[in-house]
Each structure stands twice: as C-alpha cells, then as structure tokens.
Short mmCIF file of N, CA and C in Angstrom, two decimals:
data_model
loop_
_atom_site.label_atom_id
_atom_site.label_comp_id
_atom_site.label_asym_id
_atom_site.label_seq_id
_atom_site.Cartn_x
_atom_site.Cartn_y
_atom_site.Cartn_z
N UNK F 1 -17.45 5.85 1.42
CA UNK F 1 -16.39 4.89 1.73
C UNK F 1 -15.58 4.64 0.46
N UNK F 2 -14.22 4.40 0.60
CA UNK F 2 -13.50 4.20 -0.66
C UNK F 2 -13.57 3.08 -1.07
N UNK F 3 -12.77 2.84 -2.34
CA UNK F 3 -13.28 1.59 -3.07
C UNK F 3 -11.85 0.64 -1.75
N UNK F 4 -12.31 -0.52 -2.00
CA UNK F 4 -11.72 -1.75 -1.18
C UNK F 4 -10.38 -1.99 -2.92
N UNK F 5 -9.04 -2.02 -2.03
CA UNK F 5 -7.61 -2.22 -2.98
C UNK F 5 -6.68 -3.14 -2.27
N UNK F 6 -6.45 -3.37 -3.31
CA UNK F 6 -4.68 -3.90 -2.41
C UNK F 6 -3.89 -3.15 -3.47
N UNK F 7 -3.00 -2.31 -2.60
CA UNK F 7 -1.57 -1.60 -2.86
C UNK F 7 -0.33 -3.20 -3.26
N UNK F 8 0.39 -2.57 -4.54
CA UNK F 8 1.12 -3.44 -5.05
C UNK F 8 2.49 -2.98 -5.49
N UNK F 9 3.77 -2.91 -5.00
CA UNK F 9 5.01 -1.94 -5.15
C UNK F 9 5.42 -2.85 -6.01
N UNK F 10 6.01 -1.84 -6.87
CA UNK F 10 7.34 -2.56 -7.95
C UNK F 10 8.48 -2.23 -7.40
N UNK F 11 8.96 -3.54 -6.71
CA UNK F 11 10.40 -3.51 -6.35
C UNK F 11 11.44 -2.68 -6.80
N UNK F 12 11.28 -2.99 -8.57
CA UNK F 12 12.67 -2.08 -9.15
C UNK F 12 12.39 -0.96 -9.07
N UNK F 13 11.98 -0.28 -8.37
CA UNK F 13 11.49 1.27 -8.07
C UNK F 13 11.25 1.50 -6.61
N UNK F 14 10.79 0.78 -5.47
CA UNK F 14 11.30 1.35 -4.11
C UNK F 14 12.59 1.28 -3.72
N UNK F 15 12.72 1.84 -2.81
CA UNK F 15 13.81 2.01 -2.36
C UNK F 15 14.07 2.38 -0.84
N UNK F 16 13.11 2.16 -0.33
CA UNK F 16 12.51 1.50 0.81
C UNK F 16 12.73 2.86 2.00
N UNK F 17 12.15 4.19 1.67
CA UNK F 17 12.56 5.15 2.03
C UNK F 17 11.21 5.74 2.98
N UNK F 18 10.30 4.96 3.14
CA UNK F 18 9.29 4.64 3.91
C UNK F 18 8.18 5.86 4.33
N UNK F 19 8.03 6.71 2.77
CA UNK F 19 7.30 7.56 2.36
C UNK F 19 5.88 7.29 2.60
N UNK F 20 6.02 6.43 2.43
CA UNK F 20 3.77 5.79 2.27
C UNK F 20 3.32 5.75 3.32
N UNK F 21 4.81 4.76 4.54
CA UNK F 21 3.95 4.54 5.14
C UNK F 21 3.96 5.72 6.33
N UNK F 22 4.67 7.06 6.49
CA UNK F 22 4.62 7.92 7.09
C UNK F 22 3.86 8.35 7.35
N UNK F 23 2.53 8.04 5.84
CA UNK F 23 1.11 8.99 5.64
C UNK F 23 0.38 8.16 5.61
N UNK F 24 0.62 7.12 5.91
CA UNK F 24 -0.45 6.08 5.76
C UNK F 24 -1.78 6.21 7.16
N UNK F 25 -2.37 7.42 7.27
CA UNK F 25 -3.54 7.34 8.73
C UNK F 25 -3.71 5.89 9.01
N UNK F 26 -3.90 4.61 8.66
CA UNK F 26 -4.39 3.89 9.65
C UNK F 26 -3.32 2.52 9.83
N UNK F 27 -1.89 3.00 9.75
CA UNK F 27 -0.91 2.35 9.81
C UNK F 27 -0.61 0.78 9.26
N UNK F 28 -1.36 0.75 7.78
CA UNK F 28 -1.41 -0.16 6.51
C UNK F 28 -0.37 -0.75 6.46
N UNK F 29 0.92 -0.06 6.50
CA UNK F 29 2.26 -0.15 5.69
C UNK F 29 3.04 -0.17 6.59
N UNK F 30 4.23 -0.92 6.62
CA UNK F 30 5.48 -0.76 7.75
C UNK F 30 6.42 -1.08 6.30
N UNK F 31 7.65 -0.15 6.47
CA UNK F 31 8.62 -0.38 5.83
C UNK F 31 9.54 -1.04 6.60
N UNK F 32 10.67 -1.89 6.13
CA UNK F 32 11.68 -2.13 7.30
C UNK F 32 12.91 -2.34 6.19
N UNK F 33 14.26 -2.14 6.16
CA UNK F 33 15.60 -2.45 5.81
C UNK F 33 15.26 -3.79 4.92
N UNK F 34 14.66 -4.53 5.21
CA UNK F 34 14.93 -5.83 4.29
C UNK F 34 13.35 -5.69 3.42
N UNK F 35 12.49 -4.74 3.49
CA UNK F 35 11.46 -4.65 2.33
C UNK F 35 10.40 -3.81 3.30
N UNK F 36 8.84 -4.37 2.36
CA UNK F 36 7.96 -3.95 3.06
C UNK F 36 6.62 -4.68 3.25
N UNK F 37 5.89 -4.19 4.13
CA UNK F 37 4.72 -5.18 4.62
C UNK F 37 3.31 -4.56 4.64
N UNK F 38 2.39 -4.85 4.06
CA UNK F 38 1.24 -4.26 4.04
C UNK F 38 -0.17 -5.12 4.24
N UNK F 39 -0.80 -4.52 5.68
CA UNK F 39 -1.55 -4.98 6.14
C UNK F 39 -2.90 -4.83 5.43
N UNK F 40 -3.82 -5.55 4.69
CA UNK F 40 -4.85 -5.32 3.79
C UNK F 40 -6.33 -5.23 5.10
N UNK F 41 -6.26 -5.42 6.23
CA UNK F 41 -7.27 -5.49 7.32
C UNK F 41 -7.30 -3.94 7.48
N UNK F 42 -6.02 -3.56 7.81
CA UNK F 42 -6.22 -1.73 8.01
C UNK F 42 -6.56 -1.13 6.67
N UNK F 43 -6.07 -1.22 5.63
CA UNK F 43 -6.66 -0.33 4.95
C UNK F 43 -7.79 0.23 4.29
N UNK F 44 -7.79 1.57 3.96
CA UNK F 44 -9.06 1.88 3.96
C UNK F 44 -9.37 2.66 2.64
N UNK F 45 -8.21 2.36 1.89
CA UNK F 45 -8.61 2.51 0.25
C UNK F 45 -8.31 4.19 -0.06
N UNK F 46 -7.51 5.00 0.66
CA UNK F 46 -7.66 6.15 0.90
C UNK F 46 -6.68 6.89 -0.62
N UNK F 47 -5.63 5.95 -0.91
CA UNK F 47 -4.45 6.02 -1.88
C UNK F 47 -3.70 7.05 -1.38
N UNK F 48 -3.06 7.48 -0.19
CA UNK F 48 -2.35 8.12 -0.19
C UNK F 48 -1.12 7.92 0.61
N UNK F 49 -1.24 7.07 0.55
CA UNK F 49 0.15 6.00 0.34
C UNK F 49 0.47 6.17 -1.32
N UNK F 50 0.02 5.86 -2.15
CA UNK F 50 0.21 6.20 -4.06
C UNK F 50 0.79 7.17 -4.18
N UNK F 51 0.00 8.37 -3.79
CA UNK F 51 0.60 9.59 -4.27
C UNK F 51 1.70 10.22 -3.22
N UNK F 52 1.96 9.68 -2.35
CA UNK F 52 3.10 10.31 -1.46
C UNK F 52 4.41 9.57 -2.03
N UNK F 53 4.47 8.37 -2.67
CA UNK F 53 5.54 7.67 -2.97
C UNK F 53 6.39 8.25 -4.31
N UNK F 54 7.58 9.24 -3.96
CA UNK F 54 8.44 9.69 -4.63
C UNK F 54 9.00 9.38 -6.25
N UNK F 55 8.74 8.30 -6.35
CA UNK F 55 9.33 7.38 -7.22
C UNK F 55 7.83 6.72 -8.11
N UNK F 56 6.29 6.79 -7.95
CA UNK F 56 5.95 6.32 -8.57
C UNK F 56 5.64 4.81 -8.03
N UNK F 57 6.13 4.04 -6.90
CA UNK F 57 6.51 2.46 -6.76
C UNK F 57 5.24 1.73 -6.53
N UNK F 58 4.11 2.60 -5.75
CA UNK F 58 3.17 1.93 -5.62
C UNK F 58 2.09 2.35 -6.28
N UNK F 59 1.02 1.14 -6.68
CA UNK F 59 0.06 1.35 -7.32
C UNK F 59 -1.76 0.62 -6.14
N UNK F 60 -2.73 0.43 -7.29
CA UNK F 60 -3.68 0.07 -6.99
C UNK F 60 -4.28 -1.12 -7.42
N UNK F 61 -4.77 -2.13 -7.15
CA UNK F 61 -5.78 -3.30 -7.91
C UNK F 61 -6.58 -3.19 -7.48
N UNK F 62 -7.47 -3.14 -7.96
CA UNK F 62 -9.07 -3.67 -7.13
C UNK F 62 -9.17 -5.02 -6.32
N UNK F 63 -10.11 -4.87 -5.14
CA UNK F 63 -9.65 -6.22 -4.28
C UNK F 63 -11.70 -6.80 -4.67
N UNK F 64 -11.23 -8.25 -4.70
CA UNK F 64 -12.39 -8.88 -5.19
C UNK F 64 -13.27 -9.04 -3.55
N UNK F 65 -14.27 -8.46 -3.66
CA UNK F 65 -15.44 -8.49 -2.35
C UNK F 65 -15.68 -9.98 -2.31
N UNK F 66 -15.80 -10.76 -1.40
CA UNK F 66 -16.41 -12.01 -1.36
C UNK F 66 -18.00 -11.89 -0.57
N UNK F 67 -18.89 -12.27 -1.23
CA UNK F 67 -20.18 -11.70 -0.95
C UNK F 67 -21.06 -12.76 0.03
#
C-alpha cells in the first residue's frame, strides 16, 4: 500500500489544464475553470497525478495518520 499524502499545487505554476486529474485512477482530482479540487478520501498515494503534471505544479506532504 502507498504511503498516505496530500497532493499540494503551486498556483503560480498550474494552469489548470487538467493533466493529473485525467490519470488520476481513483478520481482524487477534478479540475474546473475557476481552480482545482482534491478529494483526500479517494486517494491512494499512487503520485501519478505528480508526475503527469507538465509544469512541475504538484507535489507531495506526508499526511499525519491519527492512530
């Protein structure tokens, strides 16, 4: 299982061309005209949303487990 993240875009670098979330398998990400939205329940830590994004915009944090 992958590590548990939250995906974090730097604005001054998307451009809202909705690369991530094309590839996103468990439909994490919705882009829309006025930004974007990312559902942290679907995801599944896979990062490839990261590396599909043209520009570099999104990254990774580690998400804190509550035990």
């Amino acid at each position: 299982m992958a590590e548990k993240i939250r995906v974090v875009v730097n604005e001054d670098k998307c451009y809202l061309c909705g690369g991530c979330a094309g590839v996103c398998p468990t439909l994490a990400i919705e882009v829309h005209s006025s930004g974007w939205e990312f559902f942290q329940d679907k995801c599944i830590g896979c990062r490839i949303c990261i590396n599909a994004c043209p520009v570099g915009a999104l990254s990774a944090k580690p998400l804190e487990v509550k035990e």
